[in-house]
PDB file of C-alpha atoms in Angstrom:
ATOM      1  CA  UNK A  25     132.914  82.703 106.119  1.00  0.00           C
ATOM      2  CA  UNK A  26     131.449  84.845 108.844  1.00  0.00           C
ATOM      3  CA  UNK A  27     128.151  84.387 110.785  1.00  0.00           C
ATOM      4  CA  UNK A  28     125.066  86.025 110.235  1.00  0.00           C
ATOM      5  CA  UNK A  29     124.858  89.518 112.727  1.00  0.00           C
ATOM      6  CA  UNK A  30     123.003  88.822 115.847  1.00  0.00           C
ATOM      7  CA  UNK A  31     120.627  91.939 114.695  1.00  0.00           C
ATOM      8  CA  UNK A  32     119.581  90.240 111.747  1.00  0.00           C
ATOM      9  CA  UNK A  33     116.196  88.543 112.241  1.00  0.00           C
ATOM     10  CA  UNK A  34     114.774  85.080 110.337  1.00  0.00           C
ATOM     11  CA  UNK A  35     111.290  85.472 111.224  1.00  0.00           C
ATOM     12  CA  UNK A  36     108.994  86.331 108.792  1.00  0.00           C
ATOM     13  CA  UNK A  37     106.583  88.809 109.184  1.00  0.00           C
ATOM     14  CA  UNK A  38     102.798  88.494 109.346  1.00  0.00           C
ATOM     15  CA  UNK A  39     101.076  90.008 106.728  1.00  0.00           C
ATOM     16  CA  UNK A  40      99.227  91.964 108.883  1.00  0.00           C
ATOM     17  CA  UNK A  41     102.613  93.429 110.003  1.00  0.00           C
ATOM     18  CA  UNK A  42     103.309  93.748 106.603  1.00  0.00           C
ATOM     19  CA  UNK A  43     100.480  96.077 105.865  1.00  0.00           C
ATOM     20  CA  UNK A  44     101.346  98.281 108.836  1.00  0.00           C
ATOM     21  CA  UNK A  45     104.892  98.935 107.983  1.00  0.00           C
ATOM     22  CA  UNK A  46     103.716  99.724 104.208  1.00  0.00           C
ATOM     23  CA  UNK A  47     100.995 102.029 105.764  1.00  0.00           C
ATOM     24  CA  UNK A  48     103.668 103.787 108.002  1.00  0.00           C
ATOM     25  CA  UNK A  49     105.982 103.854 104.501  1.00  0.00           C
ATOM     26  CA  UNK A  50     106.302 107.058 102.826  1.00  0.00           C
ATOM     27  CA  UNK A  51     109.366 106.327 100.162  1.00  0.00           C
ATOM     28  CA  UNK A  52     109.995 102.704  98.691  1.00  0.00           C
ATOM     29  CA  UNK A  53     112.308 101.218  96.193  1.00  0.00           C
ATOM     30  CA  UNK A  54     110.342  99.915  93.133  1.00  0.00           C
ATOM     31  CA  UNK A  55     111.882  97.252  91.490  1.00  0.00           C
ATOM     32  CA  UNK A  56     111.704  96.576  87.839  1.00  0.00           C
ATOM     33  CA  UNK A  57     113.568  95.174  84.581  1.00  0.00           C
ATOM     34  CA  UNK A  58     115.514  98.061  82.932  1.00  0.00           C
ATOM     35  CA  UNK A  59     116.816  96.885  79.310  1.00  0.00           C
ATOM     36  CA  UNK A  60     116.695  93.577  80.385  1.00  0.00           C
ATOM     37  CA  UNK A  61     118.574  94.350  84.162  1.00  0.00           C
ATOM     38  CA  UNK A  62     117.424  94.618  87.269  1.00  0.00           C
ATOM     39  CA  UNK A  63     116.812  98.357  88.507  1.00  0.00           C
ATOM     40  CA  UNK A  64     115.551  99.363  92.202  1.00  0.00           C
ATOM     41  CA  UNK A  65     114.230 103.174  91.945  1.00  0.00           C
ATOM     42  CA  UNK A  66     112.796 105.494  94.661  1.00  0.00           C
ATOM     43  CA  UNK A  67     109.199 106.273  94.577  1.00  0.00           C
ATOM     44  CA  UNK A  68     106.654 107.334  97.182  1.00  0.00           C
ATOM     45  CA  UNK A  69     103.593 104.771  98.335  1.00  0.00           C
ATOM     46  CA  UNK A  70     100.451 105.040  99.785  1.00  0.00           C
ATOM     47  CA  UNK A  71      98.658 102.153 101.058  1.00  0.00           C
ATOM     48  CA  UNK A  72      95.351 101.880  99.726  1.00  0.00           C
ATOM     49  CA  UNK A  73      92.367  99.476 100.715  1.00  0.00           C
ATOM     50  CA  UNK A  74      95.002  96.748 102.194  1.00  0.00           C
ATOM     51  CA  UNK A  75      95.140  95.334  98.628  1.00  0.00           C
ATOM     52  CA  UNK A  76      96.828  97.773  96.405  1.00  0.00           C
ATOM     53  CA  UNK A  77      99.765 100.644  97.040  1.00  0.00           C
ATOM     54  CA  UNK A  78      99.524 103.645  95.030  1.00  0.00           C
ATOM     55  CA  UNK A  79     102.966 104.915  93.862  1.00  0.00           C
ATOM     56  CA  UNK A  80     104.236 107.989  92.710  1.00  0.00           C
ATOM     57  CA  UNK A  81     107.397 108.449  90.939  1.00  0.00           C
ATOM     58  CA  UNK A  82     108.747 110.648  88.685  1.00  0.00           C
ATOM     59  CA  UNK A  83     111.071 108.219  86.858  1.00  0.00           C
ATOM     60  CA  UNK A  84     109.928 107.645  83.533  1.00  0.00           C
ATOM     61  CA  UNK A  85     110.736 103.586  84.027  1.00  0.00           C
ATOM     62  CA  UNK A  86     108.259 103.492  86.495  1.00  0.00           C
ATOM     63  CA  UNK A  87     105.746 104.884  84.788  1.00  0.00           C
ATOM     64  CA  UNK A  88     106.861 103.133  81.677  1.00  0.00           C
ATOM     65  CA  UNK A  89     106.237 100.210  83.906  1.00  0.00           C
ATOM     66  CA  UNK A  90     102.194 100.949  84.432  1.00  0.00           C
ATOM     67  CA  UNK A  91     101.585 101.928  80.825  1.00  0.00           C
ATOM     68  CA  UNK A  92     102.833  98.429  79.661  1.00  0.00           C
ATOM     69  CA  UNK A  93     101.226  96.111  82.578  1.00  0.00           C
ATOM     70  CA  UNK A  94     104.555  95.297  83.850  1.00  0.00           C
ATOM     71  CA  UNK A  95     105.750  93.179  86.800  1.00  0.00           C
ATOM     72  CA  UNK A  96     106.782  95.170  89.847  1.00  0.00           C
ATOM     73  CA  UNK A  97     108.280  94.547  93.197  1.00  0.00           C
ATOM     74  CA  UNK A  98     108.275  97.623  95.684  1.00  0.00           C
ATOM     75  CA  UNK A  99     110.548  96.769  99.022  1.00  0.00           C
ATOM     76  CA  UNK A 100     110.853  98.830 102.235  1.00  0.00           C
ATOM     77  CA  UNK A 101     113.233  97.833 105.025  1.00  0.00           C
ATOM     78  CA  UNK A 102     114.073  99.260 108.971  1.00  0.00           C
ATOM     79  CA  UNK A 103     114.844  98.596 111.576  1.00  0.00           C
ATOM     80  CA  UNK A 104     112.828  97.542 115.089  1.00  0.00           C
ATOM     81  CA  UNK A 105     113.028  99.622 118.327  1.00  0.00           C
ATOM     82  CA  UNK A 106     115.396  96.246 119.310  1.00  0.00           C
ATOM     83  CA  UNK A 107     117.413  97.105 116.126  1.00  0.00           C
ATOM     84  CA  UNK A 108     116.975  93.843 114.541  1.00  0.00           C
ATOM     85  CA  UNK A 109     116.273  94.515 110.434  1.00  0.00           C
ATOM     86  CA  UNK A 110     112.843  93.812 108.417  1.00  0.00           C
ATOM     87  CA  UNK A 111     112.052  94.078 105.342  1.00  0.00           C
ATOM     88  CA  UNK A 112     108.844  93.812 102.987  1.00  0.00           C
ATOM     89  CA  UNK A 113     108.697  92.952  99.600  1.00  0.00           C
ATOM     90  CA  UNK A 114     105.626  93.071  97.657  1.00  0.00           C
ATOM     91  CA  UNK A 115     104.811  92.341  94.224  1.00  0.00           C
ATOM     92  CA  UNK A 116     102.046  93.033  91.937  1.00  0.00           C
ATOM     93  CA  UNK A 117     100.859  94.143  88.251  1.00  0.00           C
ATOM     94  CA  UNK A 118     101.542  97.896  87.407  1.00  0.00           C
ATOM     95  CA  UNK A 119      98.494  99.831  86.263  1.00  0.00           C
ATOM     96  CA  UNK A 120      98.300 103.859  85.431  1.00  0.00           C
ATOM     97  CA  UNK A 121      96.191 105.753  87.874  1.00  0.00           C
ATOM     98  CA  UNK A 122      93.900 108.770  88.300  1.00  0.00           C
ATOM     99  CA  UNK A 123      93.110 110.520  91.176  1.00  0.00           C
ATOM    100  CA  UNK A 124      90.507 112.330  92.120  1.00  0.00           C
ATOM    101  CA  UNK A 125      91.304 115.141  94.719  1.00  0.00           C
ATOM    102  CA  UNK A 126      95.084 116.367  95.583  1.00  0.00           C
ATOM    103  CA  UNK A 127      98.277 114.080  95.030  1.00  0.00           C
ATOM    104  CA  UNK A 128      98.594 112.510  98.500  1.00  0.00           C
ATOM    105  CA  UNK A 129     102.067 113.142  98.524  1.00  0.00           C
ATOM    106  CA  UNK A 130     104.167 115.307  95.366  1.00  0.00           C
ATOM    107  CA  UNK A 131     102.299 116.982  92.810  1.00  0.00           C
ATOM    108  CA  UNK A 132     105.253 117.015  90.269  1.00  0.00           C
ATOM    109  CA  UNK A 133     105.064 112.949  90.278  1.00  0.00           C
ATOM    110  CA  UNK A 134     103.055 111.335  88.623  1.00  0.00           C
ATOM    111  CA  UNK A 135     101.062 108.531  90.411  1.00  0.00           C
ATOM    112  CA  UNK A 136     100.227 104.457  88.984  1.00  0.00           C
ATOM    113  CA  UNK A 137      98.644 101.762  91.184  1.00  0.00           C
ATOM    114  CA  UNK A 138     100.259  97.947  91.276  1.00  0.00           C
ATOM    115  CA  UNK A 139      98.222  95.075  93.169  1.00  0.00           C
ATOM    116  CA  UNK A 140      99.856  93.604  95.895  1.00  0.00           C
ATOM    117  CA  UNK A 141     100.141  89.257  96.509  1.00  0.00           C
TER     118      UNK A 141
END
């Protein structure tokens, strides 16, 4: 058995810092059941009011997802300027959306909102 890298950190992150490095996030893994397995698929996020990310996707599980009130997860991971890795994992209730103005980010996807905890 090896040791852990040296770059890998074990301190969790505030969730202030949490909220920044979702804010800064354009693309995001949403993670879902799929037929009854796990699935992690891309999607785009936009932080909205520090209590909800708005997420556009144009995979049909996703949006599958909001129409039924599903479960979600949506992780992002980096790395800091001192390379050490983060991650954030949020999770949250899918809901449909509708926005009023332009997409904020691809208007070919098609957007739903999840809570965040």
């Amino acid at each position: 058995m090896t040791s852990p890298s040296p770059s890998l950190s074990s301190e969790p992150l505030s969730r202030d810092e949490c909220l920044r490095l979702l804010d800064q996030a354009d693309v995001a893994r949403v993670l879902l059941s799929l037929g009854a397995l796990p699935a992690a698929l891309p999607a785009r996020i936009e932080l909205m009011e520090e209590d909800h990310l708005l997420i556009s996707s144009r995979e049909n599980a996703v949006l599958l997802a909001a129409r039924r009130g599903d479960v979600i997860s949506v992780q992002i991971d980096g790395l800091d300027p001192n390379d050490h890795t983060w991650s954030v994992t949020v999770t949250g209730i899918a809901a449909g959306a509708s926005l009023t103005g332009p997409n904020p980010s691809d208007s070919s996807a098609r957007p739903m909102a999840a809570p965040l905890s």
